[in-house]
Coordinates of C-alpha atoms in Angstrom, one line a residue:
X1468 CA 52.7 148.4 137.8
X1469 CA 55.2 151.1 138.1
X1470 CA 58.3 151.2 135.9
X1471 CA 61.5 151.7 137.5
X1472 CA 64.2 153.5 135.7
X1473 CA 67.7 152.0 136.2
X1474 CA 70.4 154.4 137.4
X1475 CA 74.2 154.0 137.4
X1476 CA 76.1 155.0 140.4
X1477 CA 79.8 154.9 141.2
X1478 CA 81.0 153.2 144.4
X1479 CA 84.2 152.8 145.9
X1480 CA 85.3 149.3 146.8
X1481 CA 84.7 149.9 150.6
X1482 CA 81.3 151.4 149.7
X1483 CA 80.4 148.3 147.7
X1484 CA 81.7 145.9 150.3
X1485 CA 79.6 147.9 153.0
X1486 CA 76.4 147.5 150.8
X1487 CA 77.1 143.8 150.1
X1488 CA 77.6 143.2 154.0
X1489 CA 74.6 145.0 154.9
X1490 CA 72.4 143.1 152.5
X1491 CA 74.0 139.9 153.7
X1492 CA 73.2 140.7 157.3
X1493 CA 69.6 141.4 156.3
X1494 CA 69.3 138.2 154.4
X1495 CA 70.5 136.3 157.6
X1496 CA 67.8 138.3 159.7
X1497 CA 65.1 137.5 157.1
X1498 CA 66.0 133.8 157.1
X1499 CA 65.7 133.7 160.8
X1500 CA 62.4 135.4 160.7
X1501 CA 61.2 132.9 158.1
X1502 CA 62.4 130.0 160.2
X1503 CA 60.6 131.3 163.4
X1504 CA 57.4 132.2 161.4
X1505 CA 57.2 128.8 159.8
X1506 CA 57.7 127.0 163.2
X1507 CA 54.8 129.2 164.6
X1508 CA 52.7 128.3 161.6
X1509 CA 52.5 131.8 160.4
X1510 CA 52.2 133.1 156.8
X1511 CA 55.7 133.8 155.5
X1512 CA 54.9 135.0 152.1
X1513 CA 55.8 138.6 152.7
X1514 CA 59.1 137.6 154.3
X1515 CA 59.8 135.3 151.3
X1516 CA 59.1 138.3 148.9
X1517 CA 61.5 140.5 150.9
X1518 CA 64.0 137.6 150.9
X1519 CA 63.7 137.5 147.0
X1520 CA 64.2 141.3 146.8
X1521 CA 67.4 141.2 149.0
X1522 CA 68.9 138.3 146.9
X1523 CA 68.3 140.2 143.8
X1524 CA 69.9 143.2 145.2
X1525 CA 73.1 141.1 146.5
X1526 CA 73.3 139.5 143.2
X1527 CA 73.1 142.8 141.3
X1528 CA 76.0 144.1 143.4
X1529 CA 78.0 141.1 142.5
X1530 CA 78.1 142.3 138.9
X1531 CA 79.3 145.7 140.1
X1532 CA 82.8 146.8 139.2

């Protein structure tokens, strides 16, 4: 397993809002993809993993100041 070093970046309020908006949009897309794949009886495990990663990123940005 690869260790990831945490880094700190400074963002303007506009940049932060843009990132959160982009992640939120991707979450909506992945939720749609999960629904469609589920209805088709396909494996959604990778989509669920991507969703968890996006949710973690969105949550991390919620703590940004």
